[in-house]
Structures are given as structure tokens and as C-alpha cells.
Amino acid sequence: NYRDDWGSKIEVYGSYSFSDKQTSTIKNSTQQNVFQDKLNSYLQNSNNLNTVDNHRASFNIEYKIDTANYIKFNPSFSKNKTYAIYYSDFISQINDRKMSDGYMDDNSLSNSPNFSGSFLYNHRFKKRGRTISFNLNAGSSSTKSDEDYDNLTTLYLGGLAKDTLQLLNILQNNNNKNYGGKISYTEPITKKRNLEINYSYNYQYIDNNRSTYNI
């Protein structure tokens, strides 16, 4: 965290934070179903690892030009990076006879940067209670991910083995942009009542693309 006065009219403050989180999950399961003279068994092992890195920073500048004019500028930034690994395998049996087995391997990496900022200007007129303010804001965020998916299943029927293999590469790109503005005017009507008039405009653009390639 940081805070300081740059002279008698400018005050600045901001912060930066970083976090790293890692989660690992190992799971082994066995399921058995008994029906008359049949014993169905299903064994599965899985290993899941997730790593998340996060950066976040913000900054504020307040400029008191004089007793009637005030400016504030606030930029901020954040970035999230996620890496996930998942692997599992299984065996299916009936009365100790293998019916099927296989595995699934899924690796993905994603990055999500985010930029935003706002600007405020406020002016107080000589007449008490009469003010006008302008507020501008803008932001941009995106998420890009790359995933490799590998799935193999083998069926054992009548002494023959039949493989079903699926290899996929999945690319995803999401973008979000926005900007807007607001103007506000206040006028005193009586000592206890004020009239406020404001106008705002906001624009948002969203673009999502996802491509799946069968290798």
C-alpha cells in the first residue's frame, strides 16, 4: 500500500497485491454392484492439479485545484493466470472379466488481463449548492485459453478390443470492452431542496470465439 501528498494540492494512494494458490486432489474409488450371479466392478483413479496466479493493482490521484475545482483519476489493472491438469483412468469388469478400460488427460492454460480507469471533474459555482460534474470511465478485459483433451476408451467384446480415441484442441478467446460518461448538474431551489439533472451514456462490446479442433 502507498499513500503520499505531492505538494499541498495533490494526494496519491494505491496498492498492489499478488497471490499464488495451488490445489491438488487425488481420488481413488471402487464401486461394486451384485445382481444374481454377476458382480460388476468399476475402479477409477484421478489426479487434479490447479494453479492460480493473481495480480491486482490500483492507483488514485486527487487534485484539488482550488476551492471550486476538483479532479480524481483512478486507473486499475488485474491479471489472472490459471493452469489446470486433470488425469483419470478406469477399469470396468464383470466377474473378473475386463469389459472396458481407458483414460482421460485434460490440460488447460488461461490468461485473463483486465484494465479499467475512471476520471472525475467537479466544479462548484459561487452560488451555494450549484455544482456540475463530469465522469468518464473505460475498461477492457479478455480471457484466452488453450486446452488439450485426450480420451481413450477400449471395449473388450468377444475376445476383440475396440478403441475409441478422441484428441481435441480447444481454443477460446473472449473480449469485453466498455466505456461511458455521465454529466450531472445540481441547482438549489430552496434552502432545503435541490434539483439534480444528469445524463449518462454507456457502451459495451462483447466478442466470444471458441474453436474446437479434432486431431
mmCIF file of N, CA and C in Angstrom, residues 8 22 25 41 77 79-80 84 98-99 113 118 124 127 142 146 157 172 182 215:
data_model
loop_
_atom_site.group_PDB
_atom_site.id
_atom_site.type_symbol
_atom_site.label_atom_id
_atom_site.label_comp_id
_atom_site.label_asym_id
_atom_site.label_seq_id
_atom_site.Cartn_x
_atom_site.Cartn_y
_atom_site.Cartn_z
ATOM 1 N N SER A 8 0.772 20.502 -1.822
ATOM 2 C CA SER A 8 -0.381 20.844 -0.983
ATOM 3 C C SER A 8 -1.721 20.556 -1.655
ATOM 4 N N GLN A 22 -2.387 -23.097 -5.079
ATOM 5 C CA GLN A 22 -2.241 -24.397 -5.733
ATOM 6 C C GLN A 22 -3.074 -25.428 -4.981
ATOM 7 N N THR A 25 -5.786 -32.620 -5.848
ATOM 8 C CA THR A 25 -6.792 -33.574 -5.385
ATOM 9 C C THR A 25 -6.518 -34.938 -6.012
ATOM 10 N N SER A 41 -17.838 -54.559 -11.401
ATOM 11 C CA SER A 41 -16.856 -53.756 -10.679
ATOM 12 C C SER A 41 -16.398 -52.595 -11.556
ATOM 13 N N PHE A 77 -5.599 -2.334 -12.653
ATOM 14 C CA PHE A 77 -5.182 -3.447 -13.504
ATOM 15 C C PHE A 77 -5.229 -4.727 -12.693
ATOM 16 N N LYS A 79 -4.682 -9.278 -13.352
ATOM 17 C CA LYS A 79 -4.374 -10.368 -14.259
ATOM 18 C C LYS A 79 -4.487 -11.682 -13.513
ATOM 19 N N ASN A 80 -5.192 -12.618 -14.122
ATOM 20 C CA ASN A 80 -5.402 -13.933 -13.523
ATOM 21 C C ASN A 80 -4.895 -15.001 -14.491
ATOM 22 N N ALA A 84 -4.420 -25.819 -15.255
ATOM 23 C CA ALA A 84 -5.127 -26.973 -14.694
ATOM 24 C C ALA A 84 -4.692 -28.251 -15.408
ATOM 25 N N LYS A 98 -12.546 -58.397 -17.833
ATOM 26 C CA LYS A 98 -12.474 -56.994 -18.199
ATOM 27 C C LYS A 98 -13.414 -56.695 -19.366
ATOM 28 N N MET A 99 -14.243 -55.658 -19.174
ATOM 29 C CA MET A 99 -15.171 -55.242 -20.219
ATOM 30 C C MET A 99 -14.688 -53.974 -20.934
ATOM 31 N N PRO A 113 -6.342 -10.830 -18.457
ATOM 32 C CA PRO A 113 -5.981 -9.469 -18.041
ATOM 33 C C PRO A 113 -7.200 -8.540 -18.056
ATOM 34 N N SER A 118 -11.128 5.495 -14.447
ATOM 35 C CA SER A 118 -12.206 6.483 -14.355
ATOM 36 C C SER A 118 -11.603 7.867 -14.115
ATOM 37 N N ARG A 124 -17.700 23.616 -8.348
ATOM 38 C CA ARG A 124 -18.711 24.278 -7.509
ATOM 39 C C ARG A 124 -18.770 25.755 -7.877
ATOM 40 N N LYS A 127 -22.627 30.300 -6.271
ATOM 41 C CA LYS A 127 -23.893 30.130 -5.585
ATOM 42 C C LYS A 127 -23.883 28.822 -4.821
ATOM 43 N N SER A 142 -10.199 -9.488 -21.131
ATOM 44 C CA SER A 142 -10.167 -10.592 -22.087
ATOM 45 C C SER A 142 -9.778 -11.876 -21.370
ATOM 46 N N ASP A 146 -6.199 -22.192 -23.777
ATOM 47 C CA ASP A 146 -5.747 -23.249 -24.690
ATOM 48 C C ASP A 146 -5.858 -24.573 -23.934
ATOM 49 N N LEU A 157 -14.935 -57.086 -26.436
ATOM 50 C CA LEU A 157 -16.143 -57.829 -26.793
ATOM 51 C C LEU A 157 -15.752 -59.067 -27.593
ATOM 52 N N GLN A 172 -10.076 -20.736 -26.960
ATOM 53 C CA GLN A 172 -11.158 -19.815 -26.630
ATOM 54 C C GLN A 172 -10.592 -18.412 -26.430
ATOM 55 N N LYS A 182 -20.844 10.450 -17.808
ATOM 56 C CA LYS A 182 -22.006 10.998 -17.110
ATOM 57 C C LYS A 182 -21.746 12.467 -16.789
ATOM 58 N N ILE A 215 -8.118 -33.630 -33.590
ATOM 59 C CA ILE A 215 -6.809 -34.007 -34.099
ATOM 60 C C ILE A 215 -6.846 -35.457 -34.582
#
